[in-house]
Coordinates of C-alpha atoms in Angstrom, one line a residue:
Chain A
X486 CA -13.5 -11.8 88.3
X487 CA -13.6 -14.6 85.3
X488 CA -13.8 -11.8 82.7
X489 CA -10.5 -10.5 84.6
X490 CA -9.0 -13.7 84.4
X491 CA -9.8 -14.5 81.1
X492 CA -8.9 -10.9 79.8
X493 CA -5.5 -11.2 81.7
X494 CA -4.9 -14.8 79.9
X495 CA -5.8 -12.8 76.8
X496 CA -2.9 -10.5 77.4
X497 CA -0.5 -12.9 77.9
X498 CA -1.4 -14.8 75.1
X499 CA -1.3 -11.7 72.6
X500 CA 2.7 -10.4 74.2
X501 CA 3.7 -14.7 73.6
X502 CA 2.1 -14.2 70.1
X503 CA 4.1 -10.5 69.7
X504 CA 7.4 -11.9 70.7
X505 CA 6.7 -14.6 68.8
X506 CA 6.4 -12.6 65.3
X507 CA 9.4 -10.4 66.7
X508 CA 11.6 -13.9 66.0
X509 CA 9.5 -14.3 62.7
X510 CA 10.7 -10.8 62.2
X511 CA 14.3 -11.3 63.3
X512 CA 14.3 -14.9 61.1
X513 CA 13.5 -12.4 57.5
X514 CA 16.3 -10.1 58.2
X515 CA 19.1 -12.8 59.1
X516 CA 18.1 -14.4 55.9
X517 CA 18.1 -11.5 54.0
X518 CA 21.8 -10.6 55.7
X519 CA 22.9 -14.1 55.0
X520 CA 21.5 -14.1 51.5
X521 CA 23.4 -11.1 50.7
X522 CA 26.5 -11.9 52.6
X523 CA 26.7 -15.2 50.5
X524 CA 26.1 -13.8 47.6
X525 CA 29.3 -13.6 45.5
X526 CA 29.4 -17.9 46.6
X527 CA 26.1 -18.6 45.5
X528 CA 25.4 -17.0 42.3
X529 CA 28.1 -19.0 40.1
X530 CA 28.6 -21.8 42.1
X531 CA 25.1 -23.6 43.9
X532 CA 22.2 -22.7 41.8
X533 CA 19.2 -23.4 44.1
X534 CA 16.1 -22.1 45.3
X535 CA 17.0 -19.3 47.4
X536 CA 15.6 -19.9 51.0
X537 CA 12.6 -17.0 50.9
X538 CA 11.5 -17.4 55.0
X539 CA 8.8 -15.3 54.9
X540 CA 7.3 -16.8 51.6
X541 CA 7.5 -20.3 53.4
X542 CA 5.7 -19.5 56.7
X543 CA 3.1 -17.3 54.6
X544 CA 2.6 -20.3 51.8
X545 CA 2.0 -23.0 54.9
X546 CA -0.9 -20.7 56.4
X547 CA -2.2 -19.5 53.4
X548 CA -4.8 -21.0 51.1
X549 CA -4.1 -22.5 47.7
X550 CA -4.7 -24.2 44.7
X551 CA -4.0 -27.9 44.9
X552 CA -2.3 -29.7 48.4
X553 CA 0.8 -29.4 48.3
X554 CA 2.0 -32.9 50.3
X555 CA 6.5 -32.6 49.8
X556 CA 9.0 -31.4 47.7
X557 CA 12.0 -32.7 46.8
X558 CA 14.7 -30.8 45.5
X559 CA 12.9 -28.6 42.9
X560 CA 9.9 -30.9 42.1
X561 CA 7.1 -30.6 44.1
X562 CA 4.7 -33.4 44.9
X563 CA 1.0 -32.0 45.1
X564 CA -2.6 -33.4 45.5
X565 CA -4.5 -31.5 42.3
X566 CA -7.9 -30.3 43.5
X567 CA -10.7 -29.4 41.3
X568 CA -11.1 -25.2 39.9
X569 CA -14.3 -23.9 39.5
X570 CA -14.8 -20.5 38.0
X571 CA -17.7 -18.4 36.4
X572 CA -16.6 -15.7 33.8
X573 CA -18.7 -13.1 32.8
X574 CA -16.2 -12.7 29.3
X575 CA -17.0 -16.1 27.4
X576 CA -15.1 -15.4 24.4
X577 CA -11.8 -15.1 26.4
X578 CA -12.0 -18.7 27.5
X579 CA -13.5 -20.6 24.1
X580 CA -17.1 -19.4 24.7
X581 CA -17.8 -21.0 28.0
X582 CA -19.2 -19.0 31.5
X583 CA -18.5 -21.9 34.2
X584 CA -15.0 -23.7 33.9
X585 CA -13.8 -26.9 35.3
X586 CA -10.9 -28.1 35.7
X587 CA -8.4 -29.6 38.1
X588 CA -5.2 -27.3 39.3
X589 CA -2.5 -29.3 37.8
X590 CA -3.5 -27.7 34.9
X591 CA -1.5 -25.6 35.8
X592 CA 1.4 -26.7 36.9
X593 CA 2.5 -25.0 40.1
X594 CA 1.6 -21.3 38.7
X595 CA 3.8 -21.7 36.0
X596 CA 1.5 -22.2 32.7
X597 CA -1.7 -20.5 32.3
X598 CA -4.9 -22.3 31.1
X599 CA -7.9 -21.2 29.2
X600 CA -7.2 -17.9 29.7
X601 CA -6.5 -17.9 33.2
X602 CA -3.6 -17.9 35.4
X603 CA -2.5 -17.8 39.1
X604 CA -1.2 -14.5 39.6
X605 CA 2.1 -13.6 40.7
X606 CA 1.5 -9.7 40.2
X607 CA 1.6 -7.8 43.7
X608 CA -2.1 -7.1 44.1
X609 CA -3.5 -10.6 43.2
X610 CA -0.5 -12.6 44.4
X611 CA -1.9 -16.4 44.4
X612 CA -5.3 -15.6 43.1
X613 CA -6.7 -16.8 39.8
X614 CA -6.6 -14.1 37.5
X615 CA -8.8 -13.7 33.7
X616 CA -6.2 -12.6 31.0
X617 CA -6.9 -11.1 27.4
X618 CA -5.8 -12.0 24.3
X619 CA -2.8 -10.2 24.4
X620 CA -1.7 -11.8 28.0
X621 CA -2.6 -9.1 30.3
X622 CA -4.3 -9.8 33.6
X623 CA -7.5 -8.2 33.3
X624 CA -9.4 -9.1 36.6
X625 CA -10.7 -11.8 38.5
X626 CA -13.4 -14.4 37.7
X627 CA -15.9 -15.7 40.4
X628 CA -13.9 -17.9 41.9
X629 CA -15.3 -21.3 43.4
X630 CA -12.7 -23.4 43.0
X631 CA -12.1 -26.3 45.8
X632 CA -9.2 -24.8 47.5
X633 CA -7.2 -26.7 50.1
X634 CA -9.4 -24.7 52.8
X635 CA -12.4 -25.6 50.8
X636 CA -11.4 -29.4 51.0
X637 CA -10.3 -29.3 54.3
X638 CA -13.8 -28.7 55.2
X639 CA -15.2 -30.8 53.4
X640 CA -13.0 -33.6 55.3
X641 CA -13.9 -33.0 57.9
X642 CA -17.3 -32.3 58.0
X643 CA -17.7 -35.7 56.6
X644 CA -15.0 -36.9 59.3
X645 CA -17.6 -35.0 62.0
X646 CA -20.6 -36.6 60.5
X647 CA -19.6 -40.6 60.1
X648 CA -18.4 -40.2 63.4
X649 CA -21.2 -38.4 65.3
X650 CA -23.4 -40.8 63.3
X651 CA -21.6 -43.9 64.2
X652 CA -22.0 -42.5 67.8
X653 CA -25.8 -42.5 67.2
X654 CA -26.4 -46.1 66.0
X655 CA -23.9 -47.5 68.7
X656 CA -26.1 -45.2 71.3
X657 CA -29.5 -46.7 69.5
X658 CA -27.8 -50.7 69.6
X659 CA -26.5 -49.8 73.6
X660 CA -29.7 -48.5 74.1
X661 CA -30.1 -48.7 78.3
X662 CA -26.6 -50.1 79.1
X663 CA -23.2 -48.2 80.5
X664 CA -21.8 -46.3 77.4
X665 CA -19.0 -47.4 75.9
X666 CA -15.9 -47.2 73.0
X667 CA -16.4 -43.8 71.6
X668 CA -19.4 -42.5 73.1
X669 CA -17.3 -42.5 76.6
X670 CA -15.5 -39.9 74.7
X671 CA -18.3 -37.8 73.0
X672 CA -20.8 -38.1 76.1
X673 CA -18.6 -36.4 78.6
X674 CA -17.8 -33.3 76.2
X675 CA -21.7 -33.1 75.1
X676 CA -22.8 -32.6 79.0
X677 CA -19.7 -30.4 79.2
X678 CA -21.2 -27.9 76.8
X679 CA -24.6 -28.5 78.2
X680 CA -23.9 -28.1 81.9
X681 CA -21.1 -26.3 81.7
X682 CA -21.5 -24.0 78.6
X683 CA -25.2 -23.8 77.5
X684 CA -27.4 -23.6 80.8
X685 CA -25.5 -20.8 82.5
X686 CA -25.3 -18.9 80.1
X687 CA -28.9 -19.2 77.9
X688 CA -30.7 -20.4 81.1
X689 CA -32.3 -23.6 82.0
X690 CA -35.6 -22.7 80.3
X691 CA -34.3 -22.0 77.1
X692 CA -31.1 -23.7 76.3
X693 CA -32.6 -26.7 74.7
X694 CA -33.3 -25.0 71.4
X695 CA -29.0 -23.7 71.0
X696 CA -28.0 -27.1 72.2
X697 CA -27.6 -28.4 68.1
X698 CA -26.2 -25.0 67.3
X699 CA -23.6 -24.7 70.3
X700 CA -22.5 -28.8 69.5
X701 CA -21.9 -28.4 65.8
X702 CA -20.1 -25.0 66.4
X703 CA -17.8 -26.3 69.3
X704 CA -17.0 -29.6 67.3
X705 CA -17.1 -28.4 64.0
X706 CA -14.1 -25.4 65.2
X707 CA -12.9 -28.5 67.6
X708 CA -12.3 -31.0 64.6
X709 CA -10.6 -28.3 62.3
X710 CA -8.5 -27.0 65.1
X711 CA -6.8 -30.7 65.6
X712 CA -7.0 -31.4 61.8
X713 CA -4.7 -28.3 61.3
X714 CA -1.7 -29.9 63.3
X715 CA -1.4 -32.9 61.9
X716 CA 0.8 -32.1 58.7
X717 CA 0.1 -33.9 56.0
X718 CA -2.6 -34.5 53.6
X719 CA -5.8 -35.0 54.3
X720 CA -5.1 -32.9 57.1
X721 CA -3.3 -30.1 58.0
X722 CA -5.4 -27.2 55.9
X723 CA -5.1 -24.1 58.1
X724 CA -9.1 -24.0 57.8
X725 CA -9.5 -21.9 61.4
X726 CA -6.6 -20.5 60.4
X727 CA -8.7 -18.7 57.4
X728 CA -10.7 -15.7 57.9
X729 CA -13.3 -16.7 55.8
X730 CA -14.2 -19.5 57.4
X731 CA -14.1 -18.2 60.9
X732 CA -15.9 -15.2 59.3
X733 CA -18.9 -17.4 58.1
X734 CA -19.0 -19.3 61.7
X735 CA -19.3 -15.5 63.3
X736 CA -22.2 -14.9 61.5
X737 CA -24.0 -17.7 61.7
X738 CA -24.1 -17.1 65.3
X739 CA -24.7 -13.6 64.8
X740 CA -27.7 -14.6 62.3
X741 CA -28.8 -16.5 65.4
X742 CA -28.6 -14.3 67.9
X743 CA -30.0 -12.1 66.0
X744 CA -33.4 -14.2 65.2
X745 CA -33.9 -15.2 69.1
X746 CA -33.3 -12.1 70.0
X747 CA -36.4 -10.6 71.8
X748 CA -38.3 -7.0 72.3
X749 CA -35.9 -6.8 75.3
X750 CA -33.0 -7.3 73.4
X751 CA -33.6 -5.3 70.4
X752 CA -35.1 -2.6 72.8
X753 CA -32.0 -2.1 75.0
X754 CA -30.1 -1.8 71.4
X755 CA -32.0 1.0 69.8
X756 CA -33.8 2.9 72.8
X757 CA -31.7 1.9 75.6
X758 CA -32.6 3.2 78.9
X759 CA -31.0 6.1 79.1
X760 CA -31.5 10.1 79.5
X761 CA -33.6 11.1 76.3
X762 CA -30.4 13.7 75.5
X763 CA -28.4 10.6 74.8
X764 CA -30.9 9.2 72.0
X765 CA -32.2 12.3 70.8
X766 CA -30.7 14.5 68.5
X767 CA -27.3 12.4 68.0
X768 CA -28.2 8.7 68.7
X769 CA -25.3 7.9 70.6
X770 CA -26.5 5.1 73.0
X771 CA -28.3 3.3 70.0
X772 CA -24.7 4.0 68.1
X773 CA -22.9 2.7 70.8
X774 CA -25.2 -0.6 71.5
X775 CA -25.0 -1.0 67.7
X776 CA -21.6 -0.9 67.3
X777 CA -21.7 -3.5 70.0
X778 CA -23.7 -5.9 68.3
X779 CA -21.4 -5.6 65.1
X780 CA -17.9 -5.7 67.9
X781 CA -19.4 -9.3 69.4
X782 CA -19.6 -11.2 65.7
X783 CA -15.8 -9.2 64.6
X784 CA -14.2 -10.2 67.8
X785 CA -15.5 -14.0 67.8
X786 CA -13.5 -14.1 63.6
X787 CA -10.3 -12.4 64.7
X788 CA -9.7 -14.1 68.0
X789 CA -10.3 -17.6 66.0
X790 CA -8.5 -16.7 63.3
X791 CA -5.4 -14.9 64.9
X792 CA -4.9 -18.2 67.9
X793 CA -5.0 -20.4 65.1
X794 CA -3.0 -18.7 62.3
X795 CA -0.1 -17.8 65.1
X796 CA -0.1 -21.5 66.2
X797 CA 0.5 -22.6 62.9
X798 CA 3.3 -19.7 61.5
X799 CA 4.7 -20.2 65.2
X800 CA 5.7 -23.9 64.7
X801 CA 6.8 -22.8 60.7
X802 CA 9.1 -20.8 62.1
X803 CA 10.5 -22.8 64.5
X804 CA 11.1 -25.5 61.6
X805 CA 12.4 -22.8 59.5
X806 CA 14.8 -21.8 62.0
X807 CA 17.0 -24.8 60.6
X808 CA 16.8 -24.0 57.4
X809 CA 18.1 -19.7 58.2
X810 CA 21.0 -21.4 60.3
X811 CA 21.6 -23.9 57.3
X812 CA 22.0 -21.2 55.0
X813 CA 23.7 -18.6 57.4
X814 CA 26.3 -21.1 58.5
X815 CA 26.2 -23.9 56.5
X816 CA 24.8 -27.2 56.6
X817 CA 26.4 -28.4 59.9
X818 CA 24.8 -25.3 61.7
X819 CA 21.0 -26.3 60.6
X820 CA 21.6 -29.6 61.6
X821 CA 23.3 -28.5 64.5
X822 CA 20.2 -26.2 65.1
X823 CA 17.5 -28.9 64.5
X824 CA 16.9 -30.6 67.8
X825 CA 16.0 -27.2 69.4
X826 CA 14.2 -25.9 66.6
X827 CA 11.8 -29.5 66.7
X828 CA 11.5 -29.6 70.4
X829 CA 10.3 -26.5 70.2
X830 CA 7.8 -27.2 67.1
X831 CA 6.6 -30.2 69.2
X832 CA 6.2 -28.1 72.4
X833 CA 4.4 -25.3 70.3
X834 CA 2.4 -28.0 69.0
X835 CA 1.6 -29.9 71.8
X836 CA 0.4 -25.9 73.4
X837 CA -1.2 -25.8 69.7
X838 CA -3.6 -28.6 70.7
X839 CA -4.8 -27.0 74.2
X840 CA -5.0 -23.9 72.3
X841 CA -7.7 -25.6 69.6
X842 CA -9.4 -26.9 72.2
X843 CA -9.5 -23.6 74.2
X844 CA -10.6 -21.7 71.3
X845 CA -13.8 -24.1 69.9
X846 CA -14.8 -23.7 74.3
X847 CA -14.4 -19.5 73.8
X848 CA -15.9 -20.1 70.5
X849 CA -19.1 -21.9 71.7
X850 CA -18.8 -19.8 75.2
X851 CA -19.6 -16.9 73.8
X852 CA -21.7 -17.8 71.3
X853 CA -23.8 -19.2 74.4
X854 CA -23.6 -16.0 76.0
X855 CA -25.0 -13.7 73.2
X856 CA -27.5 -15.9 72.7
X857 CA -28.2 -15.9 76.3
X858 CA -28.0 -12.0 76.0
X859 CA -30.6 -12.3 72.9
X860 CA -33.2 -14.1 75.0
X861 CA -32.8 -12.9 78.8
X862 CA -35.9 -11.7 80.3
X863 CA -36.2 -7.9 80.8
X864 CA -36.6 -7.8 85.0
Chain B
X263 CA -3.4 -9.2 52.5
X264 CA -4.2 -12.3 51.2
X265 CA -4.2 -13.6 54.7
X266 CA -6.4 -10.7 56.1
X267 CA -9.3 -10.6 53.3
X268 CA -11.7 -13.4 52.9
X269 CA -12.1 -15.3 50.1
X270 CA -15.7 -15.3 48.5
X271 CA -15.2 -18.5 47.1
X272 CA -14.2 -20.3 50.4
X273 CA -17.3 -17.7 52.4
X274 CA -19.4 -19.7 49.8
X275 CA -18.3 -23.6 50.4
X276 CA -18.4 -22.9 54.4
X277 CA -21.2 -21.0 54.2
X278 CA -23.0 -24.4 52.6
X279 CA -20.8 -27.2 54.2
X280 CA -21.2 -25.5 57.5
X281 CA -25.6 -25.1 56.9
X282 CA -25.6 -29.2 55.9
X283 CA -23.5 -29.9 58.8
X284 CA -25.3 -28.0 61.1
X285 CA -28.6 -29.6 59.4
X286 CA -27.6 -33.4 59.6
X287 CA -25.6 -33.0 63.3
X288 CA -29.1 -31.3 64.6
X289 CA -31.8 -34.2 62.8
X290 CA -29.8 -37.1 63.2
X291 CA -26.6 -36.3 65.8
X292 CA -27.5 -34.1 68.7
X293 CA -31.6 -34.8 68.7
X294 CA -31.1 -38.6 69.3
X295 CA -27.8 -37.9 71.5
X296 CA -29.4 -35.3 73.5
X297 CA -32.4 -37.5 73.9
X298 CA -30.6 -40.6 75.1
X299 CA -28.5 -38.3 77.7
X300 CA -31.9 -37.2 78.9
X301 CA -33.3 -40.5 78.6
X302 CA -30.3 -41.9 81.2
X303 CA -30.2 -39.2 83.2
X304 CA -34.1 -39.6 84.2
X305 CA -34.1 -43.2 84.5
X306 CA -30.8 -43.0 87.0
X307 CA -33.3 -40.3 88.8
X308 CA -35.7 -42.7 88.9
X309 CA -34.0 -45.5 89.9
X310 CA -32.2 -43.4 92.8
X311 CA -35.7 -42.5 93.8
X312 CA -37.3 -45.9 93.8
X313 CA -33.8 -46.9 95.7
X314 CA -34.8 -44.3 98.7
X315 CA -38.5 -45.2 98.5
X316 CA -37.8 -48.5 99.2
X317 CA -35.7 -47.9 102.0
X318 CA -38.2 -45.6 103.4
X319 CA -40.9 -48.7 102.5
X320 CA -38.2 -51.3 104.4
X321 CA -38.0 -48.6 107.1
X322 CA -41.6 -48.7 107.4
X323 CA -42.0 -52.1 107.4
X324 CA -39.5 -52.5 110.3
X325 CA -41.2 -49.8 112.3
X326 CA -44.3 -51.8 111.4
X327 CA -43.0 -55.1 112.8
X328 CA -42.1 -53.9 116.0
X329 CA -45.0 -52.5 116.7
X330 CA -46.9 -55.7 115.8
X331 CA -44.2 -57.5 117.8
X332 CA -44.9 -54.8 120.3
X333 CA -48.3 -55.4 120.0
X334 CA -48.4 -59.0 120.4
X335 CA -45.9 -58.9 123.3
X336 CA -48.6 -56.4 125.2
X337 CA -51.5 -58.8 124.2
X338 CA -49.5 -62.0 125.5
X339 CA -48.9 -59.5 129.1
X340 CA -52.8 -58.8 128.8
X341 CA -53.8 -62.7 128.1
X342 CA -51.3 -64.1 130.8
X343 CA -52.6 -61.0 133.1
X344 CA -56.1 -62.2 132.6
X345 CA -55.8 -66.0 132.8
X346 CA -54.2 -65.4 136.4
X347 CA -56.9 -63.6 137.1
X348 CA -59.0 -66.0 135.9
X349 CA -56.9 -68.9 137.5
X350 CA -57.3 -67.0 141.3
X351 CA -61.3 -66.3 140.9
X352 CA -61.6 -70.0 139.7
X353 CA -59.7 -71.3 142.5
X354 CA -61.2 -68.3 144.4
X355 CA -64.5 -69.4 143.7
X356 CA -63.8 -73.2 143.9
X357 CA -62.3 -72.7 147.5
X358 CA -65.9 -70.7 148.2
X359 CA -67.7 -73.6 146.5
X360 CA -65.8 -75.6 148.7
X361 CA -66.5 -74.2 152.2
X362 CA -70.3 -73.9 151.3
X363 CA -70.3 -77.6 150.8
X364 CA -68.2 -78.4 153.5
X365 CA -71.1 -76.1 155.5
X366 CA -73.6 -78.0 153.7
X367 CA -72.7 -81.3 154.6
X368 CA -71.5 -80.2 158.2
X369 CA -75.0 -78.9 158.4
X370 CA -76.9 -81.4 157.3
X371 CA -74.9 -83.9 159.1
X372 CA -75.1 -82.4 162.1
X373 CA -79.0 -82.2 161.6
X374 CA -78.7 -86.0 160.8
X375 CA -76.8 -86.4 164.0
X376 CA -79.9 -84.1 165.6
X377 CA -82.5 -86.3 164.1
X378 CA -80.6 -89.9 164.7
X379 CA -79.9 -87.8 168.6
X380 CA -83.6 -86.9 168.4
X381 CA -84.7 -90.5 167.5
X382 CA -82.4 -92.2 169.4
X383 CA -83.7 -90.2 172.8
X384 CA -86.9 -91.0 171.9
X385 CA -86.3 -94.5 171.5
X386 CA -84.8 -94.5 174.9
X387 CA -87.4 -92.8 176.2
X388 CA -89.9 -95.4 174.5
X389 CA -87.6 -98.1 176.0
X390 CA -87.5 -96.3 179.4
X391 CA -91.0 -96.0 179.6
X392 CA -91.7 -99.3 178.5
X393 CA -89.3 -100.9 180.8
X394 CA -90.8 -98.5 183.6
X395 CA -94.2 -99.7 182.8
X396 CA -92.8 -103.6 182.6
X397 CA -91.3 -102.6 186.1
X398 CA -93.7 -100.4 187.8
X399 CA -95.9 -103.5 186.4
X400 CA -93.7 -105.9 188.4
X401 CA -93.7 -103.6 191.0
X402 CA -97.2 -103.0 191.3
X403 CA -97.9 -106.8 190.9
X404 CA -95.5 -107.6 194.0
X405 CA -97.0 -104.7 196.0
X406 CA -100.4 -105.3 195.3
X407 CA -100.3 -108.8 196.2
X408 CA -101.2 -108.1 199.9
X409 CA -104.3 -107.0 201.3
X410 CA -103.0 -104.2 203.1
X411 CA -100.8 -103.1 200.5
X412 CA -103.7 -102.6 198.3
X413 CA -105.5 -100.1 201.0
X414 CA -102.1 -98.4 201.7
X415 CA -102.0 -97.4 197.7
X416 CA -105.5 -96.7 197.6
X417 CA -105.3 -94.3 200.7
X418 CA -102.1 -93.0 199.8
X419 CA -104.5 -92.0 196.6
X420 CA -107.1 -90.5 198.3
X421 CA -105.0 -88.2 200.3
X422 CA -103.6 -87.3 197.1
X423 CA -106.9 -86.6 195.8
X424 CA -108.2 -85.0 198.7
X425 CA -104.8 -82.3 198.1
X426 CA -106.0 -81.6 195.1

């Protein structure tokens, strides 16, 4: 009946998130209409950056090179963040493997530096790119650099940690009296994931040992959901909105599962109980089960990284909207537009911040169940 | 596909950031919070539970008082039973006491009043037989005072004799 609900909610979610990227869809086209309708106006007379929708919404979601904070007019204003590469061709770059250096080097894409460059070319578009001595892009180096994902993480991770520490030494000073400040906050959410979360789906024998796990997963997702809609710098890096990270948090808790995982566990995976014809000469249970135990990790990334990436390009569109009817109609049009297009925003926004919070509870939920899977007594 | 293909670079920082985070949250976060959670959820337990066992203990205690008072009021019923019985065999017995003296001292005044009776008839009896002797004294000195008197009494005695 839950699983019902929950896969009904799903639904509805996914046709809002398809209707959604049908606008995004409708927004290209009108620009490209009204780009070419205004053509013979704009190309002698206003010389400006033409208004590219879909490179907008795509450059707010995606990662990059330093933090972009506002531009104004044609100069843009950005935090510089540090590049770190390892080249396996040292003479290209003046005899040197590892490079360090910070991304104003250069300069918004437009220079290259020691033999590198942000690419604009179709296959690496806004990757960091080797070149040889002639120019030509030649591959890609190791690429460490700290992107803005990369130091939205690191934010707030540090954010996650001075607070949940600060918790701990008011807990340790309160020690024995009626919680208080803060730890009203934390406490509730903590026996949320433990009484809610954690002991119906691992069990009340062997929850204890996930309880770290399932905490620093729901917060961690929790803290880089709500850091994502707050737009400006140090915050608003699409981190959950990145499939690497949400990637790397799938498998930690498919590494997990997959450690705790019992006899039972492993047994119902590769000799399930089933007629021996099934598991014979084609292993098509054990096929099955496996593909299952690949599905559960997959499924936990995409759904992360999907609700979080349409949140954000949903309320980029909506902004954008004033800027299509600015340059469809003019001026008076995008300002006529703009109301609409930020009470939307801020309603998308405000459903942004139930969806981060819905997500890190899915997140952790079913990371609770596998590992309850993982661990269940055969009966 | 930018958007779509993950980026080895960031797989790397999250893959560290995320293993420190999770390391420091579980040593010096969750253990200790966790902990104190537990720590206040036993110690309300236990309080609740000393709460009910010291109702139950005041309960007791009640339970134990009126039966002491219960006690004490069937002891007071059994003391005031037995001091009214005490009372009625005293008074019982005193009243017995009483009449055996009253016997007594009827008896042994009506043996006085025998012996004083006994005496007294005797006395009279000594009296009357003195005063008969003083008179038949008299008498016989008056009678006896003639001749012929004398040999009246002392034929009179002879014919008694000779009755005999």
């Amino acid at each position: 009946m839950w699983a019902l609900v929950k896969h009904f909610r799903t639904m509805l979610k996914l046709s809002v998130r398809i209707l959604l990227i049908f606008i995004l869809g409708l927004a290209v086209s009108f620009e490209v209409k009204a780009s070419k309708e205004n053509e013979p106006l704009h190309s002698d007379s206003l010389i400006k950056e033409e208004f590219n929708t879909g490179r907008f919404i795509i450059e707010h979601v995606m990662d990059s090179y330093d933090w972009h904070v506002v531009s104004l007019g044609t100069t843009h204003i950005s935090i510089p963040l540090p590049i770190i590469l390892y080249s396996k061709n040292p003479d290209l770059h003046g005899g040197k493997n590892f490079h360090v250096f910070m991304s104003n080097k250069f300069n918004h894409a437009h220079n290259d530096y020691r033999g590198f460059r942000i690419s604009h070319s179709h296959e690496n578009d806004g990757k960091i790119v080797e070149l040889d001595q002639h120019g030509n892009e030649i591959g890609k180096p190791l690429d460490f650099s700290i992107t803005k994902v990369v130091a939205g993480i690191f934010f707030s991770a540090l954010l996650l940690v001075v607070m949940l520490t600060h918790v701990v030494r008011k807990l340790n000073k309160n020690k024995g009296k009626a919680p208080k400040g803060i730890q009203n906050l934390l406490e509730p959410v903590v026996l949320f994931i433990r009484d809610q979360i954690a002991k119906p789906a691992i069990g009340e024998k062997k929850y204890e040992k996930f309880m770290p796990f399932l905490l620093t997963m729901f917060f961690f997702i929790l803290i880089n959901n709500l850091m994502g809609l707050i737009p400006f710098p140090p915050f608003g890096a699409n981190v959950t909105g990145n499939i690497a990270v949400t990637m790397v948090l799938a498998l930690f808790t498919f590494f997990v599962t997959s450690i705790n995982g019992n006899k039972h566990y492993w047994k119902e995976i590769y000799n399930p109980d089933v007629p021996w014809w099934l598991k014979f000469p084609v292993p098509l249970m054990p096929i099955v089960e496996f593909s299952g135990v690949i599905t559960k990790p997959f499924v936990l990334m995409v759904r992360l990284f999907a609700n979080m990436l349409a949140g954000h390009m949903i309320v980029t569109v909506f902004i954008s909207l004033i800027f299509i009817f600015a340059s469809l109609y003019g001026p008076l049009a995008g300002l006529a537009v703009s109301p609409v297009s930020i009470l939307f925003s801020v309603f998308i926004l405000l459903l942004d911040v139930l969806v981060s919070l819905i997500q890190s509870y899915v997140f952790t939920l079913l990371s609770a169940i596998y590992f309850g899977m993982a661990t269940a007594e055969h009966h | 596909m930018g958007l779509v293909t993950p980026n080895p670079g960031t797989i790397f920082w999250m893959v560290i950031i995320f293993g420190i985070v999770l390391f420091i949250l579980r040593k010096f976060a969750w253990k200790p919070i966790l902990n104190a959670l537990k720590d206040r959820e036993e110690s309300i337990a236990s309080a609740l539970n000393l709460a009910e066992e010291a109702k139950k203990e005041v309960a007791g205690l009640k339970a134990e008082n009126e039966k002491v008072m219960a006690d004490a009021r069937r002891e007071k019923e059994i003391i005031l039973k037995e001091a009214r019985k005490i009372k009625d065999k005293i008074i019982a017995e005193a009243k017995q006491k009483a009449n055996l003296e009253t016997q007594k001292a009827i008896e042994s005044a009506r043996v006085q009043i025998q012996n004083e009776k006994t005496s007294a008839v005797n006395d009279i009896k000594k009296q009357v037989a003195e005063l008969s002797l003083l008179i038949a004294e008299k008498v016989v000195k008056k009678e006896l005072s003639s001749k012929s008197e004398q040999e009246k009494l002392v034929d009179g005695l002879i014919d008694d004799i000779k009755l005999n």
